[in-house]
PDB file of C-alpha atoms in Angstrom:
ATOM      1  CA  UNK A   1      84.526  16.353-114.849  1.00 89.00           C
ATOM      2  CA  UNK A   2      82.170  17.731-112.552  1.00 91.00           C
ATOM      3  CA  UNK A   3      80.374  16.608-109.158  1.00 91.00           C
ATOM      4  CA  UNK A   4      77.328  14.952-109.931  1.00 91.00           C
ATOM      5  CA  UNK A   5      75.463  16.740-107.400  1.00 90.00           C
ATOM      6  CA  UNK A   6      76.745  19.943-108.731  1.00 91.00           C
ATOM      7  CA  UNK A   7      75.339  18.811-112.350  1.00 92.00           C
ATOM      8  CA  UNK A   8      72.083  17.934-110.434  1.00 92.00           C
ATOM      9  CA  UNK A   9      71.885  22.062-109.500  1.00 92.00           C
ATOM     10  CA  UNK A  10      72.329  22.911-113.078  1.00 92.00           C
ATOM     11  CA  UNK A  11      68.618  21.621-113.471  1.00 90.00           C
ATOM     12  CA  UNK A  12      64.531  22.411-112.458  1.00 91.00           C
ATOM     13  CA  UNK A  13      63.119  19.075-113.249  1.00 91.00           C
ATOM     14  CA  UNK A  14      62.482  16.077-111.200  1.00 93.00           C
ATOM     15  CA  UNK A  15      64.913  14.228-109.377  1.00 91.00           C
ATOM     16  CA  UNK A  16      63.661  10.952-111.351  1.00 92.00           C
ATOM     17  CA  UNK A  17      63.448  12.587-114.677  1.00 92.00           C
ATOM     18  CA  UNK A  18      66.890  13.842-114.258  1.00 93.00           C
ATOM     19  CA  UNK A  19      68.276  10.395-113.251  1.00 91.00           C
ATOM     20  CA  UNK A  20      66.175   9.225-116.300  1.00 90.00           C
ATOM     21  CA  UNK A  21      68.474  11.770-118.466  1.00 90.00           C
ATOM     22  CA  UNK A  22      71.826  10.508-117.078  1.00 92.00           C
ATOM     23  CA  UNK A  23      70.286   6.849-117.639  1.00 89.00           C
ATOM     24  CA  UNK A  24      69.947   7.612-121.680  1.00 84.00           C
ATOM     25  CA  UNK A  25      73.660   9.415-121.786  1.00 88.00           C
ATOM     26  CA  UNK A  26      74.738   6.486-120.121  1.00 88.00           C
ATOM     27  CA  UNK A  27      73.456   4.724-122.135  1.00 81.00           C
ATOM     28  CA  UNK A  28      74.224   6.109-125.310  1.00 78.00           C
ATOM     29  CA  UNK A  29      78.055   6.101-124.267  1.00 82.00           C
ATOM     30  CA  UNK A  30      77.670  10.234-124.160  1.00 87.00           C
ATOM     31  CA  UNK A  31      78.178  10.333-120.408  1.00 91.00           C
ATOM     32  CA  UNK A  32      79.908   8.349-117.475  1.00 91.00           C
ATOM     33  CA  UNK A  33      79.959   7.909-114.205  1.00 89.00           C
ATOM     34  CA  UNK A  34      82.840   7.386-111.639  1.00 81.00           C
ATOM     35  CA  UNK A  35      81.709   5.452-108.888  1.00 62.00           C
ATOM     36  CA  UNK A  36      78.178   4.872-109.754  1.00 55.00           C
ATOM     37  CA  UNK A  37      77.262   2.476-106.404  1.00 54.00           C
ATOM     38  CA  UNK A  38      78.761   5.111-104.191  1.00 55.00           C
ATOM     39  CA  UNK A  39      76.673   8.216-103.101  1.00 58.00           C
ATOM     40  CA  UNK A  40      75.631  11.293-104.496  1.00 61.00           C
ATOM     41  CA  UNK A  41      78.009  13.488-103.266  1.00 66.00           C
ATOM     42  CA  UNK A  42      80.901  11.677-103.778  1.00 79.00           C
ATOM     43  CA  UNK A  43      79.840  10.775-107.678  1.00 88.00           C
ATOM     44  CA  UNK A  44      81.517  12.560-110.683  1.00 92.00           C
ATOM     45  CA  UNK A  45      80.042  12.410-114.116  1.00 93.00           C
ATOM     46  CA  UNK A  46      82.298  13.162-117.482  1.00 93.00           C
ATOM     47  CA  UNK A  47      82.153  13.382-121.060  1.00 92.00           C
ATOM     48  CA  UNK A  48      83.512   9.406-122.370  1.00 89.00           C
ATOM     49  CA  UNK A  49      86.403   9.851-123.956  1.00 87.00           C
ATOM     50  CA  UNK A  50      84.792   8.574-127.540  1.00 80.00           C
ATOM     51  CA  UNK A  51      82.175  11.776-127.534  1.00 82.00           C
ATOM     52  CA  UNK A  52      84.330  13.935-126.196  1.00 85.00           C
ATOM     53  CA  UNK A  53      86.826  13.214-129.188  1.00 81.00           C
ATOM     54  CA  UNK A  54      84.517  13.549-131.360  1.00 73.00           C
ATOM     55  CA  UNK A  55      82.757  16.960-130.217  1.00 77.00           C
ATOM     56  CA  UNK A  56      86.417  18.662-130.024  1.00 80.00           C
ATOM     57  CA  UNK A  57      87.256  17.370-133.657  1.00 71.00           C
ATOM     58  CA  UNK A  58      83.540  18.828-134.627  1.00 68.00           C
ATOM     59  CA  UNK A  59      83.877  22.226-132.972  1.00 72.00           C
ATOM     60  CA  UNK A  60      87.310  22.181-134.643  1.00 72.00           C
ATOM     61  CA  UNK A  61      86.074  21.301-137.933  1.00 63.00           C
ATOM     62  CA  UNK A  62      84.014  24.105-140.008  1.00 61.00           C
ATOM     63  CA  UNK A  63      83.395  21.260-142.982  1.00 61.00           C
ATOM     64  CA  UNK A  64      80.871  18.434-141.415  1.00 61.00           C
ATOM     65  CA  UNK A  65      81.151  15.449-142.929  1.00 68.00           C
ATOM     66  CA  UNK A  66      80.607  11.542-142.477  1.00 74.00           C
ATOM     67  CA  UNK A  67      83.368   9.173-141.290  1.00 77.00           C
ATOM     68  CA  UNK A  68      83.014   7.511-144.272  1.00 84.00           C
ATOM     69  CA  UNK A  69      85.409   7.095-147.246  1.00 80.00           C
ATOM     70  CA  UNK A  70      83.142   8.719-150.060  1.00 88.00           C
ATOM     71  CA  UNK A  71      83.636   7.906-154.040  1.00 90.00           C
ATOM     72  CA  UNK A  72      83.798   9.652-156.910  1.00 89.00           C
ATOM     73  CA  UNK A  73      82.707   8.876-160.830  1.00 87.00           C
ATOM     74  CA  UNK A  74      86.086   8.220-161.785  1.00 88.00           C
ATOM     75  CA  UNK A  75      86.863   5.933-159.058  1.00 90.00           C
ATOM     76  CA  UNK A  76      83.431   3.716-159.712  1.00 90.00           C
ATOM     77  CA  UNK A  77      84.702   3.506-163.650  1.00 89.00           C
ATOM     78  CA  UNK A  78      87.640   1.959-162.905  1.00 89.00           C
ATOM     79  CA  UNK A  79      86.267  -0.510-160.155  1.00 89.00           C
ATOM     80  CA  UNK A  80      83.689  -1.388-162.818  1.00 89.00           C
ATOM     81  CA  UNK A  81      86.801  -2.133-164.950  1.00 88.00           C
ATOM     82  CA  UNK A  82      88.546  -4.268-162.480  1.00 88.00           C
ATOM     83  CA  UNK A  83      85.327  -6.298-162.410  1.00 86.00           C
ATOM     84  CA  UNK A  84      85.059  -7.026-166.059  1.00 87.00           C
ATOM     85  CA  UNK A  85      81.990  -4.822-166.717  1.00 82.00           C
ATOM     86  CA  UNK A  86      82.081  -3.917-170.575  1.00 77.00           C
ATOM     87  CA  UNK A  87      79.097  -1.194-170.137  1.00 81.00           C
ATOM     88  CA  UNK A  88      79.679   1.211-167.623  1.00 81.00           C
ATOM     89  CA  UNK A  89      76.408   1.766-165.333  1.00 84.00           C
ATOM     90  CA  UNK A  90      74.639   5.444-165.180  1.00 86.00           C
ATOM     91  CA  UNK A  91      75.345   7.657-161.875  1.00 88.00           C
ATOM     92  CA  UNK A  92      73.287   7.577-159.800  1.00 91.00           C
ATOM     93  CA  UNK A  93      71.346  10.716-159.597  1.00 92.00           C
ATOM     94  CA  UNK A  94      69.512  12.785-156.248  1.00 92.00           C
ATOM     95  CA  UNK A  95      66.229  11.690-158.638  1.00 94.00           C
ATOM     96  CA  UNK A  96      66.909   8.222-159.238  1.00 94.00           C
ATOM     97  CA  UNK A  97      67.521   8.418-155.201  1.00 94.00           C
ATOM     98  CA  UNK A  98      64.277  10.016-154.316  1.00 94.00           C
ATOM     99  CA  UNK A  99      62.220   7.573-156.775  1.00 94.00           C
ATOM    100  CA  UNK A 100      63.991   4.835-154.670  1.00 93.00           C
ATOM    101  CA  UNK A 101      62.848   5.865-151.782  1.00 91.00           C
ATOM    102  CA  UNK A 102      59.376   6.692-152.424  1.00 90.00           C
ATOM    103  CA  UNK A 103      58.675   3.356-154.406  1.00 90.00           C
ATOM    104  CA  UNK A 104      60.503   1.326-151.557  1.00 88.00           C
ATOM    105  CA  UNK A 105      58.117   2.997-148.798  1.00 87.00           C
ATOM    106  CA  UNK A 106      55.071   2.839-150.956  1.00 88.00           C
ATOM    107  CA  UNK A 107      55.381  -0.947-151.147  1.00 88.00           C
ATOM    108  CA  UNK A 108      55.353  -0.911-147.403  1.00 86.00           C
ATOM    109  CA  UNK A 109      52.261   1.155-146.793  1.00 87.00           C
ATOM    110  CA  UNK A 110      50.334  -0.566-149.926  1.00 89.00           C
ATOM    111  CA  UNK A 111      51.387  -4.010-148.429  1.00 89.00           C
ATOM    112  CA  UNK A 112      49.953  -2.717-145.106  1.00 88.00           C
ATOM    113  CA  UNK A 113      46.489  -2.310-146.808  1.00 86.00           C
ATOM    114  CA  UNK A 114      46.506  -5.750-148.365  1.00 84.00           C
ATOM    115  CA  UNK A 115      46.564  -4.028-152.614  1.00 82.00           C
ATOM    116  CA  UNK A 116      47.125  -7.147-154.040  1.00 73.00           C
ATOM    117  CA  UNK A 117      48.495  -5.351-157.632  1.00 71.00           C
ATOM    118  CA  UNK A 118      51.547  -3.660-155.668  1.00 73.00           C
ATOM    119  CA  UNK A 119      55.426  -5.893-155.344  1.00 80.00           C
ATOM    120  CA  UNK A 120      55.946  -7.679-151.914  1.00 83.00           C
ATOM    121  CA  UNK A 121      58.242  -6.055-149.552  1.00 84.00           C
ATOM    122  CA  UNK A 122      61.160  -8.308-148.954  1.00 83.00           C
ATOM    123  CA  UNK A 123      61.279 -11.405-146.426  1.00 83.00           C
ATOM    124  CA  UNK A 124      62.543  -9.479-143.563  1.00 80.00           C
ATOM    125  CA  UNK A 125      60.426  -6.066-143.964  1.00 83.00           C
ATOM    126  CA  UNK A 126      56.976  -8.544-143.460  1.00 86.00           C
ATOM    127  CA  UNK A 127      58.655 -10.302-140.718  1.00 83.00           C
ATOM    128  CA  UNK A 128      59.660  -6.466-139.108  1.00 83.00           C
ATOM    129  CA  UNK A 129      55.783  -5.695-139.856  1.00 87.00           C
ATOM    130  CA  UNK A 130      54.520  -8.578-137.902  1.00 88.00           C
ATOM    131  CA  UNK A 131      57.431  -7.941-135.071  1.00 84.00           C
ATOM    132  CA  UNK A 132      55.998  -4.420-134.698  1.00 84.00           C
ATOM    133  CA  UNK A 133      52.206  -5.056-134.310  1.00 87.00           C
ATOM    134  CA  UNK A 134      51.520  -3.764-137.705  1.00 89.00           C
ATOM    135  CA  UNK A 135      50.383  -6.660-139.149  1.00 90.00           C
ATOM    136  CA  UNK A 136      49.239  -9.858-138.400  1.00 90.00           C
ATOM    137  CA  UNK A 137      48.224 -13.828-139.688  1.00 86.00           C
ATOM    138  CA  UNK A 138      44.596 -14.589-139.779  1.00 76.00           C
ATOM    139  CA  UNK A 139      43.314 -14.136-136.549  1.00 71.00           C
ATOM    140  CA  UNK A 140      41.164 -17.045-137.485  1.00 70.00           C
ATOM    141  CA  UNK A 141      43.866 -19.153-138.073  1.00 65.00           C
ATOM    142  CA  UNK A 142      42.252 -20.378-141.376  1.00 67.00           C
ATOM    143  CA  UNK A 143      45.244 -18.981-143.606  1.00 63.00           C
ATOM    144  CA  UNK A 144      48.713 -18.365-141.558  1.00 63.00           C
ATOM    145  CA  UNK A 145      50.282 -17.407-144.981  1.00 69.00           C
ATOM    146  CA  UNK A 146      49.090 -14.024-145.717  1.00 80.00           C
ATOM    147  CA  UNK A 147      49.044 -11.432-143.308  1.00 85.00           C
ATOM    148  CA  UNK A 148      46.961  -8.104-142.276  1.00 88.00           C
ATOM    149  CA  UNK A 149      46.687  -4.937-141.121  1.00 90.00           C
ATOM    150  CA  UNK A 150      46.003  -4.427-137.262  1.00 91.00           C
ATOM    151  CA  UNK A 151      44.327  -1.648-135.349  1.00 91.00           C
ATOM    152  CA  UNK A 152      47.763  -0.562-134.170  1.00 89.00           C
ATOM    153  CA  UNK A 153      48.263  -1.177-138.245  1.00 89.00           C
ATOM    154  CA  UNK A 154      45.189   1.839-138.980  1.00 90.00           C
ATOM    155  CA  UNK A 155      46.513   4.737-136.690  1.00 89.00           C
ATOM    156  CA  UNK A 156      50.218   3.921-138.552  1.00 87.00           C
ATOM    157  CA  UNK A 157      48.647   4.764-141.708  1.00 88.00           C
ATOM    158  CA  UNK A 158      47.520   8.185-140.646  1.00 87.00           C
ATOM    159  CA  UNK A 159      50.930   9.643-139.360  1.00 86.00           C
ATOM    160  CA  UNK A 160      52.938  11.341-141.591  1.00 83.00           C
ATOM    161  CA  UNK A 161      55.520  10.192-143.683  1.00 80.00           C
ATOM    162  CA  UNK A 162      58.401  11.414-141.328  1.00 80.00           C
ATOM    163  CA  UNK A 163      56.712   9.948-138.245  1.00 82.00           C
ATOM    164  CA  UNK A 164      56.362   6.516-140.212  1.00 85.00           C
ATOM    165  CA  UNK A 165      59.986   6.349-140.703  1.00 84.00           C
ATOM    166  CA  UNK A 166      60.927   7.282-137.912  1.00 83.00           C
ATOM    167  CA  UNK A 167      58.229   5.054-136.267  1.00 83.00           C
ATOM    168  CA  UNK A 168      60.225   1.995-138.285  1.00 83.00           C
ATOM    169  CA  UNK A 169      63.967   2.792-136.760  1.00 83.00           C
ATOM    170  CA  UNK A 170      62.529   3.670-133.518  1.00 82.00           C
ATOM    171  CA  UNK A 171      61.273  -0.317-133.821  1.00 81.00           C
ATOM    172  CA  UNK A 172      64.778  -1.164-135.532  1.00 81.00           C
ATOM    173  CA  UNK A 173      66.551   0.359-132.751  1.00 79.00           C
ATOM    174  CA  UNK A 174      64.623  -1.979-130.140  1.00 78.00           C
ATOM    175  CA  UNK A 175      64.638  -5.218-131.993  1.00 77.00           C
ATOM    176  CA  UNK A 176      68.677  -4.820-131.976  1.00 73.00           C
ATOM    177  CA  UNK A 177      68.258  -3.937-128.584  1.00 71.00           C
ATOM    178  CA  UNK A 178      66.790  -7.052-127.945  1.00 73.00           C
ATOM    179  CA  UNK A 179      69.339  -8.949-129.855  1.00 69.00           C
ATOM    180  CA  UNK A 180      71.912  -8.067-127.730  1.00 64.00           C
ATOM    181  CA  UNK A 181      70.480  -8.261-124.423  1.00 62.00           C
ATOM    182  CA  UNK A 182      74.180  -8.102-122.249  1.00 52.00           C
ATOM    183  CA  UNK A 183      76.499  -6.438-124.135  1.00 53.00           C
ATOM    184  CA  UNK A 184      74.494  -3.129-125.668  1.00 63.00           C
ATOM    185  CA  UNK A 185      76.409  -2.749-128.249  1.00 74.00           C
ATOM    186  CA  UNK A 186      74.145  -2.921-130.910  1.00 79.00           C
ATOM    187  CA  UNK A 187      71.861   0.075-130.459  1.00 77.00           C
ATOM    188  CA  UNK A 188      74.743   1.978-130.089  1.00 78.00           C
ATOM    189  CA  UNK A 189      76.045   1.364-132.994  1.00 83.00           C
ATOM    190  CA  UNK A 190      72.450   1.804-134.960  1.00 83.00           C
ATOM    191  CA  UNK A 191      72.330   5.039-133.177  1.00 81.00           C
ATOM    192  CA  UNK A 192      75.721   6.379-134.189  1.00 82.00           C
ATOM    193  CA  UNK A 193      74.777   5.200-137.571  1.00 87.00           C
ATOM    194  CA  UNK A 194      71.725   6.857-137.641  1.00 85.00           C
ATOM    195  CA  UNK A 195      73.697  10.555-136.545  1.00 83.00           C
ATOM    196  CA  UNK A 196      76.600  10.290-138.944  1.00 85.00           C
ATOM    197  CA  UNK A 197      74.015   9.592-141.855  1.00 87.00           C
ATOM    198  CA  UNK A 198      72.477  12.934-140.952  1.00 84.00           C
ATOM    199  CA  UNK A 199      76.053  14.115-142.264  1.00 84.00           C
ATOM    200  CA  UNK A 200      75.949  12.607-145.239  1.00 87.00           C
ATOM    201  CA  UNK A 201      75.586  14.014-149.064  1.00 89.00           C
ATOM    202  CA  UNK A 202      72.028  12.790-150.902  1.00 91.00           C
ATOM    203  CA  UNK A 203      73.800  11.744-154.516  1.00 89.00           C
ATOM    204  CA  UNK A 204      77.171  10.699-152.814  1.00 92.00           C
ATOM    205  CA  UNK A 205      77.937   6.634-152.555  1.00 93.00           C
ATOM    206  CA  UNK A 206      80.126   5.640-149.828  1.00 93.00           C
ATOM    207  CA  UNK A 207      82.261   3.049-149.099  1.00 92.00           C
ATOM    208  CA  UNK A 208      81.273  -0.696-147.628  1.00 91.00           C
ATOM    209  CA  UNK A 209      84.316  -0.966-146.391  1.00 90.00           C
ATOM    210  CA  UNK A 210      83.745   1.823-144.348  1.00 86.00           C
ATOM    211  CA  UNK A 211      81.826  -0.074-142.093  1.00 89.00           C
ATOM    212  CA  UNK A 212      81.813  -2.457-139.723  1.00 87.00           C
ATOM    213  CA  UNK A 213      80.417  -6.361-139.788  1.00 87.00           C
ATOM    214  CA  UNK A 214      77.154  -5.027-137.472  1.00 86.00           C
ATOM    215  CA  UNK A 215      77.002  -1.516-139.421  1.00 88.00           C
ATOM    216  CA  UNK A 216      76.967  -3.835-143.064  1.00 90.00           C
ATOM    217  CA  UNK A 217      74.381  -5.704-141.798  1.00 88.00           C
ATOM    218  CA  UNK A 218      72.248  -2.888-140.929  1.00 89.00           C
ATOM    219  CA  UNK A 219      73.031  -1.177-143.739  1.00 92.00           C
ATOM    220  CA  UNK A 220      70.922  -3.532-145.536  1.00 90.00           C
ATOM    221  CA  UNK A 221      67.804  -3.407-143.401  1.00 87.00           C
ATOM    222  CA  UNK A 222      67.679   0.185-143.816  1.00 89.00           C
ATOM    223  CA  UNK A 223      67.896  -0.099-147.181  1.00 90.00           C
ATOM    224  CA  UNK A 224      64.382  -1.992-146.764  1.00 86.00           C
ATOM    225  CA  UNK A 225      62.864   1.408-145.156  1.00 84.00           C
ATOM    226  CA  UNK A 226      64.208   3.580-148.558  1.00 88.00           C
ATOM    227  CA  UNK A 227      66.893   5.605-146.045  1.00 91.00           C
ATOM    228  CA  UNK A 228      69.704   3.815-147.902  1.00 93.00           C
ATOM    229  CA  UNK A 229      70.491   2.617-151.367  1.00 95.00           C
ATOM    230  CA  UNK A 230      72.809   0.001-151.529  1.00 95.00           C
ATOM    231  CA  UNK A 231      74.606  -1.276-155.208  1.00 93.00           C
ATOM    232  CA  UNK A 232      77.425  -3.710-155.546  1.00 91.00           C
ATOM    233  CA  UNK A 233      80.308  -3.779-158.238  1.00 91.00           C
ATOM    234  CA  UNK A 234      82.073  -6.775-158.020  1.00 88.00           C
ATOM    235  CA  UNK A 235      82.678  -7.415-154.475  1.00 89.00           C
ATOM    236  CA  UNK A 236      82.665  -3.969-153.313  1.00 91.00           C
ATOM    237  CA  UNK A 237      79.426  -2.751-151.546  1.00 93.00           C
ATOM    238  CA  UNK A 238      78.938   1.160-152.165  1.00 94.00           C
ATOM    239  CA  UNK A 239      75.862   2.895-150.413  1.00 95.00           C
ATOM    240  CA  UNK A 240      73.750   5.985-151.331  1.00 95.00           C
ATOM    241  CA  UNK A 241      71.973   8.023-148.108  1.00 93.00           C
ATOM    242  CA  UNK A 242      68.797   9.064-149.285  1.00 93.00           C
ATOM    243  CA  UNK A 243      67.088  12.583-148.383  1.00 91.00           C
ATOM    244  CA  UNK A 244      65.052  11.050-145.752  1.00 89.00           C
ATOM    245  CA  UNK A 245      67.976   9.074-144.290  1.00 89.00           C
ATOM    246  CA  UNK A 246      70.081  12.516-144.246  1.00 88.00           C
ATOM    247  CA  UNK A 247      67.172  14.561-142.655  1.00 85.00           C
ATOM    248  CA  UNK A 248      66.412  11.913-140.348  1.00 79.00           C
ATOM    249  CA  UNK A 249      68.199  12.150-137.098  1.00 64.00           C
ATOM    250  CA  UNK A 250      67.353  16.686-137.190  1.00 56.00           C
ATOM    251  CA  UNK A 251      63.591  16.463-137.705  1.00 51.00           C
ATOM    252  CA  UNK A 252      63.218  14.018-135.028  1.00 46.00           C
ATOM    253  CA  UNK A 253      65.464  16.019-131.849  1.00 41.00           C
TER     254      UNK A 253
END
């Protein structure tokens, strides 16, 4: 723990952009504050006990991994043979992974333009493109079933690829903001998601059960983007990070 005036000397920029700084730690449960409605000199800031867990058992730890129980071959045969599946299905391959991706973003981007030859994105992708300013309904009002592109739609289309994605959970990440206006909980745990992807394995499935009921959920709308690939056997959920959902979280700090 440390003074946070004393933290405050550590820096050269602004005082507002460093209380802007300690607002995002705060935020993202990194940092906290002992007797935030006192003064300045009298404030201490620390390390929350969560991160600071996690950062000792990281420095400790020389093999990075997820927090996620991974699976093996062997271990999907025999769940396929628990659930009565005669033919066993094929691995799942970094290939099949990377075709996944691609063909899951290019439905996006060719939905954006209005090709009319090209799949339609799932319910809840449209409804994120319309929630975004991406898209819109007729501005006329003569057909509120089909949507287009927007202006703000254009310049999207002209970023690259990583800047797209990252464009989409930088939206994701507000929308669950929004959904949980008093408790903040949400974005946190998007955000955490989000890091420990970036220490996943492209080609290695993971566990459902890994996860939490908030963390299942978004799961699945990430999936939508092409970071995730999600299969079921039975009643067990196993998901596949993809190389964009792994590289994620390092080209964007």
């Amino acid at each position: 723990s440390f003074p946070k005036s004393l933290v405050r000397v550590w820096t050269t920029i602004s005082d507002a952009a460093f209380q802007q700084i300690l607002e995002n730690l705060y935020q993202w449960a990194i940092l906290q504050e002992s007797d935030r409605d006192t003064t300045d000199s009298s404030a201490v800031l620390s390390l929350t006990e969560p991160f600071l867990t996690g950062l000792r058992a990281n420095l400790c730890n020389l093999d990075a991994s997820p927090p996620w129980t991974p699976i093996d071959p062997l271990q999907i045969r025999v769940l396929e043979r628990e659930a009565g599946l005669l033919q066993p299905s094929e691995p799942v391959t970094t290939e099949d992974l990377e075709h996944y991706c691609n063909d899951q973003w290019d439905t996006v981007l060719h939905y954006l333009v209005g090709t009319s030859n090209k799949k339609k994105p799932p319910p809840a992708m449209v409804q994120f493109l319309l929630q975004t300013g991406l898209m819109q309904t007729d501005p006329d009002g003569k057909d509120d079933e089909k949507e287009y592109i927007t202006e703000h739609g254009y310049d999207f289309m002209l970023q690259d690829n990583m800047q797209q994605v990252w464009h989409f959970v930088e939206q994701y990440l507000n929308s669950a903001e929004k959904l949980d206006k008093e408790r903040k909980e949400l974005r946190k745990e998007a955000l955490l998601l989000l890091i420990c992807l970036s220490f996943g394995k492209v080609g290695q499935g993971y566990l459902g059960s890994s996860l939490n009921k908030n963390c299942k959920t978004m799961i699945k709308d990430l999936s939508h983007f092409g970071l995730l690939y999600i299969t079921k056997i039975g009643k067990i959920t196993i998901f596949y990070p993809t190389r964009v959902a792994v590289h994620l979280a390092g080209t964007t700090t």
